Structure formats: structure tokens, C-alpha cells
XYZ file of C-alpha atoms in Angstrom:
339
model
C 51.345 -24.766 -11.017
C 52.331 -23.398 -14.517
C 50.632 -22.579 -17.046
C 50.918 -24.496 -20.215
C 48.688 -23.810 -22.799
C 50.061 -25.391 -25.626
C 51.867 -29.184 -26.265
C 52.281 -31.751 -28.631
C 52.057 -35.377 -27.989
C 52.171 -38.668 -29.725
C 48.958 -41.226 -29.861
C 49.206 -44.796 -31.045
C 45.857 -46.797 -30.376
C 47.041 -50.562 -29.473
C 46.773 -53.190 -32.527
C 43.710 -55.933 -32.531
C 44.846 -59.227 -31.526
C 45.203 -61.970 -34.369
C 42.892 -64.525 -35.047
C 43.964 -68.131 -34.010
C 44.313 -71.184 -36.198
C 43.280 -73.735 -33.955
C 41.352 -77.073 -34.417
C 39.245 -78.633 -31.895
C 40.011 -82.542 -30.678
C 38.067 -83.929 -28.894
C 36.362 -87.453 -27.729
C 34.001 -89.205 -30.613
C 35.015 -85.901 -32.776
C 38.314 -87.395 -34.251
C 38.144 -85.482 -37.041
C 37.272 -82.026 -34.789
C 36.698 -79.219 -36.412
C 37.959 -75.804 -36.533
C 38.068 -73.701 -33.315
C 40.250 -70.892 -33.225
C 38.697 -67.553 -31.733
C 39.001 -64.163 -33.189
C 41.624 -61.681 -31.800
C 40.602 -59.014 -29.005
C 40.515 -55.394 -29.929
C 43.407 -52.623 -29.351
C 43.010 -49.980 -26.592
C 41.896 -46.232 -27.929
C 43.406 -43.445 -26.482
C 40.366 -41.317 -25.574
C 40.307 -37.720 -23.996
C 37.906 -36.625 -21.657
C 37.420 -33.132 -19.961
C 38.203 -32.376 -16.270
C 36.940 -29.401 -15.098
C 39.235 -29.567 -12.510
C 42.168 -29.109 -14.582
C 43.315 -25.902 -16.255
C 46.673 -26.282 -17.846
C 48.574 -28.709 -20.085
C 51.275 -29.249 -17.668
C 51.399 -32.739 -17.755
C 51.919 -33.115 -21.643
C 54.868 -31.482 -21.271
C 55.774 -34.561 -19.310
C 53.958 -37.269 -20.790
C 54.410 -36.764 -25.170
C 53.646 -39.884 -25.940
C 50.465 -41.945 -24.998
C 50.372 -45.583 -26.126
C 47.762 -48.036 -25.599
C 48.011 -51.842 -25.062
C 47.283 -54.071 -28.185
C 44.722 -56.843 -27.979
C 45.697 -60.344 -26.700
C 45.105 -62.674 -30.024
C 42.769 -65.825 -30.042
C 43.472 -69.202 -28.821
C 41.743 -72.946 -29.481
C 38.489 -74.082 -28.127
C 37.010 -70.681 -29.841
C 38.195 -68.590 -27.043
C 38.189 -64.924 -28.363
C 41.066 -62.672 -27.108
C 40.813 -59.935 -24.120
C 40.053 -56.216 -25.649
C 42.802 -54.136 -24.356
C 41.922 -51.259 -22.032
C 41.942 -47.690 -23.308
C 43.311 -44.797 -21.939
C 41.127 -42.294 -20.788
C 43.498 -39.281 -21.085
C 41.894 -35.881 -18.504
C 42.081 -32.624 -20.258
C 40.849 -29.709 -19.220
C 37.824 -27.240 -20.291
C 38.767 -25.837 -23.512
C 41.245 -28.115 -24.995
C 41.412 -28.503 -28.763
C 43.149 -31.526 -31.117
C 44.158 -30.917 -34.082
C 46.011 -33.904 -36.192
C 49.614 -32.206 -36.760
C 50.531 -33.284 -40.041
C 46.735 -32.130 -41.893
C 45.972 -29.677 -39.070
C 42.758 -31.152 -38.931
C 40.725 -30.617 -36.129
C 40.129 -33.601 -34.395
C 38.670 -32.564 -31.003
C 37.186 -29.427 -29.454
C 36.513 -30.162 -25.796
C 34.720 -27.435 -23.803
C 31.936 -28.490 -21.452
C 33.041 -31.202 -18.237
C 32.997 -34.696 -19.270
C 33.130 -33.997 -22.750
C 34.866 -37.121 -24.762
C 36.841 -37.812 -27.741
C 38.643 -41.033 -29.661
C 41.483 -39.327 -30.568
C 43.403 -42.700 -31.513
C 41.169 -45.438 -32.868
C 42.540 -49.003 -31.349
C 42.293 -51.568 -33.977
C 39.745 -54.311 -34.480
C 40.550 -58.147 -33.595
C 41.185 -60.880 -36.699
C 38.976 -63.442 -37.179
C 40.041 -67.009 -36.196
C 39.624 -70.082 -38.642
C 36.639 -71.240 -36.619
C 34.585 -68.811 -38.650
C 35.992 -70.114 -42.222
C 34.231 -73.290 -42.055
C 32.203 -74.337 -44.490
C 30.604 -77.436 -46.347
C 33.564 -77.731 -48.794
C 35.980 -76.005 -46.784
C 35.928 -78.227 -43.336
C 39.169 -77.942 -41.908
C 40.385 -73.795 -42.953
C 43.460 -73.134 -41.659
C 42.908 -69.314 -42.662
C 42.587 -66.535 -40.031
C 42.777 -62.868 -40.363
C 45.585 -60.874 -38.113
C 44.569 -57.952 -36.344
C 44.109 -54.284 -37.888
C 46.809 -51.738 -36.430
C 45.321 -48.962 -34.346
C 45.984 -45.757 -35.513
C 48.786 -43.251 -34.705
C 49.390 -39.729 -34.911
C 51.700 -36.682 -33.931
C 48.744 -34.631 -32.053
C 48.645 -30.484 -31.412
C 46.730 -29.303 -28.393
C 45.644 -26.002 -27.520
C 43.739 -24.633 -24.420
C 41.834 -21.573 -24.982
C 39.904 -20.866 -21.547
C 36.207 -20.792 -21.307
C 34.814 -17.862 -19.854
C 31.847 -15.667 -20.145
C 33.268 -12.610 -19.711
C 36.886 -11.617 -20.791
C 38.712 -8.463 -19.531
C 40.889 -6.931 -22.099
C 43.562 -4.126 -21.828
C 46.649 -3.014 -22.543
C 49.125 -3.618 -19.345
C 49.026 -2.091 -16.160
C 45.214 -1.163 -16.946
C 43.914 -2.774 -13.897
C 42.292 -5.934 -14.871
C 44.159 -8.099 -12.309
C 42.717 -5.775 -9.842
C 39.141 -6.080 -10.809
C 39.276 -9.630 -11.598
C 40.086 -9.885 -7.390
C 38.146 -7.669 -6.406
C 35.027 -8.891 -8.456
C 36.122 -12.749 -7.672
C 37.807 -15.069 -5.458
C 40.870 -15.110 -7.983
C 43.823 -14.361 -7.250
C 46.151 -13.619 -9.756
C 49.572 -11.913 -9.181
C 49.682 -7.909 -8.998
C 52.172 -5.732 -9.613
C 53.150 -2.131 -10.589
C 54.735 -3.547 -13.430
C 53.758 -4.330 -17.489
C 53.086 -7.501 -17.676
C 52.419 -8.874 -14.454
C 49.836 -10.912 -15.663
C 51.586 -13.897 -18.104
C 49.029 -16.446 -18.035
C 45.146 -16.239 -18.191
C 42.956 -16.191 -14.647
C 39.888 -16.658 -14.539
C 36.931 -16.218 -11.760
C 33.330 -17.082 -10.424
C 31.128 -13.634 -10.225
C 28.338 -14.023 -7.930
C 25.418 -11.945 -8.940
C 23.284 -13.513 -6.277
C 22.577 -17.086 -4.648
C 21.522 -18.008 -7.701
C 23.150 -16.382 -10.678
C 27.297 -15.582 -11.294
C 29.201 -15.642 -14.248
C 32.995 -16.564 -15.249
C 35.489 -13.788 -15.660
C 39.028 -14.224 -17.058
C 42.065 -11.920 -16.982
C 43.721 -11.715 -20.541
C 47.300 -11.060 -20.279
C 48.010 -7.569 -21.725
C 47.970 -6.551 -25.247
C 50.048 -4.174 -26.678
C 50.390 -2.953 -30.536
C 51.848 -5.610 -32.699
C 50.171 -8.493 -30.437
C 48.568 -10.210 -33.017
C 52.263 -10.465 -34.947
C 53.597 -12.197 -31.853
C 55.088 -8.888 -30.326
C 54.534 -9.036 -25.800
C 52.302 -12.156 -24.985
C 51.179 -11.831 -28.602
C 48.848 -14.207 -30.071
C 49.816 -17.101 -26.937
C 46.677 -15.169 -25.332
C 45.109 -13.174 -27.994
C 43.045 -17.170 -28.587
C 42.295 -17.131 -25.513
C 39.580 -14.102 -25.987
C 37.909 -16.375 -28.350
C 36.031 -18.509 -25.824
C 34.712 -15.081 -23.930
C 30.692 -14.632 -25.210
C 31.408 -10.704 -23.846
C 34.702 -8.547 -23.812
C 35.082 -6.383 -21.345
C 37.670 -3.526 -22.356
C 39.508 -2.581 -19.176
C 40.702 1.329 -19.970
C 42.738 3.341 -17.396
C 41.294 6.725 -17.198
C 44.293 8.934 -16.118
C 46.200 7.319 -18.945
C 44.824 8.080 -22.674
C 42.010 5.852 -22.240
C 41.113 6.641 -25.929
C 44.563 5.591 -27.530
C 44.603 2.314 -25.081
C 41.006 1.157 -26.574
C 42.513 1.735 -30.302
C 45.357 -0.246 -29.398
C 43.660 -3.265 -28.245
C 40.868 -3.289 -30.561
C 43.248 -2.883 -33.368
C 45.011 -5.797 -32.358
C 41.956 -8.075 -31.933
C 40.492 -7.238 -35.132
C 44.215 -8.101 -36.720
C 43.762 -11.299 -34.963
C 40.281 -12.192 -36.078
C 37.825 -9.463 -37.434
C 34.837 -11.239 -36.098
C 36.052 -11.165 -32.351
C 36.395 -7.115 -32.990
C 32.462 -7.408 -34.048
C 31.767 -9.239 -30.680
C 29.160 -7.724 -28.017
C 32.001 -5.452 -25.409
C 31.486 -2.949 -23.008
C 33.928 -0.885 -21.045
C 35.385 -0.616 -18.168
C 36.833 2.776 -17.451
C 39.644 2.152 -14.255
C 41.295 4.164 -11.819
C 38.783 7.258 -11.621
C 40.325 7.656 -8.092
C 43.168 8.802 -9.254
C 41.423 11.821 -11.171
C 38.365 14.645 -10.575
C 34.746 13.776 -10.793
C 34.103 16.333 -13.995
C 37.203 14.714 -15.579
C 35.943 11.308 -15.448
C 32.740 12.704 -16.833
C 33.924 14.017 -19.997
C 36.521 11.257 -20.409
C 33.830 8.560 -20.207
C 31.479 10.731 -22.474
C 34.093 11.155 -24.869
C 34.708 7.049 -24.863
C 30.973 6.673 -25.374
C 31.156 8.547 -28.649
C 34.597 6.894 -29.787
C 33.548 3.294 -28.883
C 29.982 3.396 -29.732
C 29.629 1.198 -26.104
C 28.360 1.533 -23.188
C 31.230 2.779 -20.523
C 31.600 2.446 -16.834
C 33.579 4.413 -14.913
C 34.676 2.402 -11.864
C 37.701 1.992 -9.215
C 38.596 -1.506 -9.094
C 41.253 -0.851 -6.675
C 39.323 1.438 -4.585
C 36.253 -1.666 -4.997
C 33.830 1.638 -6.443
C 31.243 1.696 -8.500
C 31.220 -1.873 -9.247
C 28.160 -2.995 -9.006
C 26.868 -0.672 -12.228
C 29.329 -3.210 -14.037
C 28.986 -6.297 -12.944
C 24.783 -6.048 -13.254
C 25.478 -4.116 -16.810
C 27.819 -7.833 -17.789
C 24.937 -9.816 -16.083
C 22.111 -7.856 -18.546
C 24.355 -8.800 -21.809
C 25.130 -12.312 -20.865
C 21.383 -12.721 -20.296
C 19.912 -11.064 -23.205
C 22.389 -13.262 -25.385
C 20.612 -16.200 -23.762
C 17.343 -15.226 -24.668
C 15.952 -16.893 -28.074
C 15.771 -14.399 -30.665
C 11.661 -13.005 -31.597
C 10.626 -13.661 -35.299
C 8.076 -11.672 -36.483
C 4.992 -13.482 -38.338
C 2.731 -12.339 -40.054
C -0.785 -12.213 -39.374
């Protein structure tokens, strides 16, 4: 399936039904009396998250979702069927805004999340409820009100816990499958990696966490330049960033680089809580990884793991160091009182 993470798509909410004019005749009544019903109302075009989903594929396929208007009243004060509404499945992390404002209409995260993203319109009233004592035979009634209709943005920024960053090649395909049951294409190649995957860490029987890939940032990202800012969003749904560094190639500059560019993007995702992963210490000496991982602990100010995710070493440090974080972001913050 492909990966679609942006589309735009036209709503129009179905119109209420008019209100009849109608006038009741009946046996003994010869004068009747008014009797036409009010109109039904227009179907709403309503989005609701599937957690089974994870791409906007179908938009691409389907831009324009129109509901049914409402069938309009008839005699004998008989209101009009409500049109159905279309329950539109989106998946975790989708976002509306309204095109022409850029309003944000819709920010859809946790499964079975809902959202009227098209209002359908509400039914006229029928003569039968313009009667009055001077006013015994109306022949007034009120048409429907249009439902409304707009040219709609949507974005999917994936939700994830945990979000490995790097620059490409750095290995975070690799650790993604060998910390999860993902598995997302590798290759000794940049940019292997051009859409987000994400994972289910298990910690224990109990306890895991989601992990998503990030496509690979280089400098300039945030300007569009690579996979630019397509997947730079995406980091803003991680609660931790995990900084994926290859060891055997200028680990130092690499971190720069990425944090650079996520700062450019948005300087409070630069502020978020990170630690790092430093990759491929197969490839070099023990002592070497030492002082390259002390030297990252100074630079970064974060804690630093040195790991093989290739090699599946030293992992566990990692993943129970991610599990900590997570957890003691959970925890409700003390306030001090005084005695």
C-alpha cells in the first residue's frame, strides 16, 4: 500500500428537505386545516478514526464526498426522512483544516475519535405549524437550509511514542526491526526509508510502546531539501525523540545536522525530551566507542547509548532507558505546599 500523507477533498453536507404546503380534507372537516410536515434534515459528512488505517490513499481516489439532501414534507403532517450521513474512516493522526481560512477544523488522534466536518442542513417547516386563530388556512412554509460545503486539507502526522531520528543510512530502519515486528524496507542506500514506519515495543506482557522510523533528514530539510518537511511533521506526534547517530561516521556533525533542522522546523520540538542512540559500534573498537559516546554526552547534554542494532547488541539498555522517560512523563508532576 502507499503511503499518502497528504490530500485534499471536497465536502458538501446534503440540503434539509422543504417544508410542505399541504391542507388536510377530510370527512365532517370540510374546511380541513393545514397539514403539511416539515422537511427532513441533510446528511453530514462526518470523519471518524480507524486505527486500522494508516495512509490517505483513498482520498487520492475519492476528492469529493457528498451527502444526500433530505426528502421534503408531504400532507397529512408527514415530516420528511433525514438523509443518512457519511461516516468517512480516517486514520490515527489525521488533521482538517478548512482550505480557504486554514482553519483547523479537526485533529483526530485516538481510535474512534469523530468529527462533523460538513454540517447537513436543517429541514423547513411545513404550513401545518403557521396556523393560528387569525391565520387558519397559511399557505407559508419554510424551504430547507443548504448544508455546508468546503474545499478540505488533510494531513496525517503519525502517532507514536517514540520517534527515531537521523540523518540517512544511520540505522534506524534496522533498529526499528530489530526492536519491533516492523518491517520497513532496508537498504545500503540514502534514503531507503520514504515513508514513516512505525512499531509495537514490548517491554513485557504488560507494558510496550510505539516506535516510528522518520525518513532521513539531511541539512536544508526543513526548506523542503530530501524528504524535507513531508516528514519533518511527522516528529511532532513523538512524546520522545530518539536521535539515531552512526558511530563510525561523525556522529557529532550528524546530531548538529538533524537537530539544526528540527529546531528550523519548530524550536519547541528541538526543546523536546531525546536521548541517543549511538549505532553501528560493531563496526569500531571498544575504547573508540567509549570516548565517542563520552564526547556525545558532553555535546548533546543527553543521555547516549551505544548499541548495534544490526548486530541486535546492547539493546536492552535502550529500550528500558525509552521505557523510564515515557513513564516519568506520565507521572503527575509534585507541587510543593507549604506547611
Amino acid at each position: 500500500m502507499r503511503f499518502i500523507d497528504e490530500a485534499r477533498v471536497f465536502v458538501h453536507a446534503g440540503k434539509g428537505g422543504d417544508g410542505a404546503i399541504a391542507f388536510l380534507r377530510e370527512k365532517y372537516r370540510p374546511f380541513g386545516g393545514p397539514a403539511g410536515g416539515n422537511g427532513g434534515r441533510g446528511g453530514s459528512v462526518i470523519f471518524q478514526v480507524d486505527e486500522g488505517l494508516s495512509t490517505l490513499l483513498d482520498f487520492k481516489y475519492q476528492p469529493r464526498l457528498i451527502a444526500k439532501d433530505g426528502e421534503g414534507g408531504r400532507g397529512k403532517e408527514q415530516y420528511g426522512h433525514g438523509a443518512d450521513d457519511i461516516v468517512v474512516r480516517v486514520p490515527p493522526g489525521t488533521i482538517v483544516f478548512d482550505e480557504e481560512s486554514g482553519k483547523t477544523l479537526a485533529d483526530l488522534v485516538m481510535p474512534g475519535d469523530t468529527a462533523v466536518i460538513a454540517q447537513g442542513g436543517e429541514g423547513g417547516r411545513g404550513n401545518m405549524h403557521f396556523a393560528s386563530s387569525t391565520r387558519r388556512s397559511p399557505r407559508i412554509a419554510t424551504p430547507g437550509t443548504a448544508g455546508e460545503q468546503r474545499w478540505i486539507r488533510m494531513e496525517l502526522r503519525l502517532v507514536a511514542e517514540a520517534g527515531l531520528v537521523g540523518i540517512p543510512n544511520a540505522g534506524k530502519s534496522t533498529l526499528l526491526t530489530a526492536l519491533s515486528a516492523a518491517r520497513p524496507k532496508i537498504a545500503a542506500y540514502p534514503f531507503t526509508t520514504l515513508a514513516p514506519n512505525i512499531g509495537r515495543v514490548s517491554i513485557s506482557n504488560d507494558e510496550s510502546f510505539t516506535l516510528a522510523d522518520i525518513p532521513g533528514l539531511i541539512e536544508g530539510a526543513h526548506k523542503g531539501l530530501g524528504l524535507g518537511i513531508r516528514f519533518l511533521r511527522h516528529i511532532m506526534r513523538t512524546r520522545l525523540i530518539v536521535y539515531v547517530l552512526d558511530a563510525a561516521d561523525d556522529p557529532a556533525s550528524a546530531f548538529k545536522t538533524v537537530h539544526t533542522e528540527i529546531a528550523a522546523f519548530d524550536p519547541m520540538l528541538a526543546e523536546r525530551l531525546a536521548i541517543v542512540a549511538l549505532n553501528k559500534i560493531d563496526l569500531l573498537d571498544a575504547p573508540e566507542v567509549t570516548k565517542i559516546a563520552r564526547k556525545l554526552r558532553k555535546l548533546t547534554g543527553l543521555e547516549v547509548f551505544p548499541i548495534s542494532a544490526d548486530k541486535s547488541e546492547k539493546l536492552a539498555p535502550l529500550v528500558a532507558a525509552i521505557a523510564r522517560m515515557l513513564h516519568t512523563m506520565d507521572q503527575p508532576a509534585h507541587v510543593a505546599t507549604e506547611l
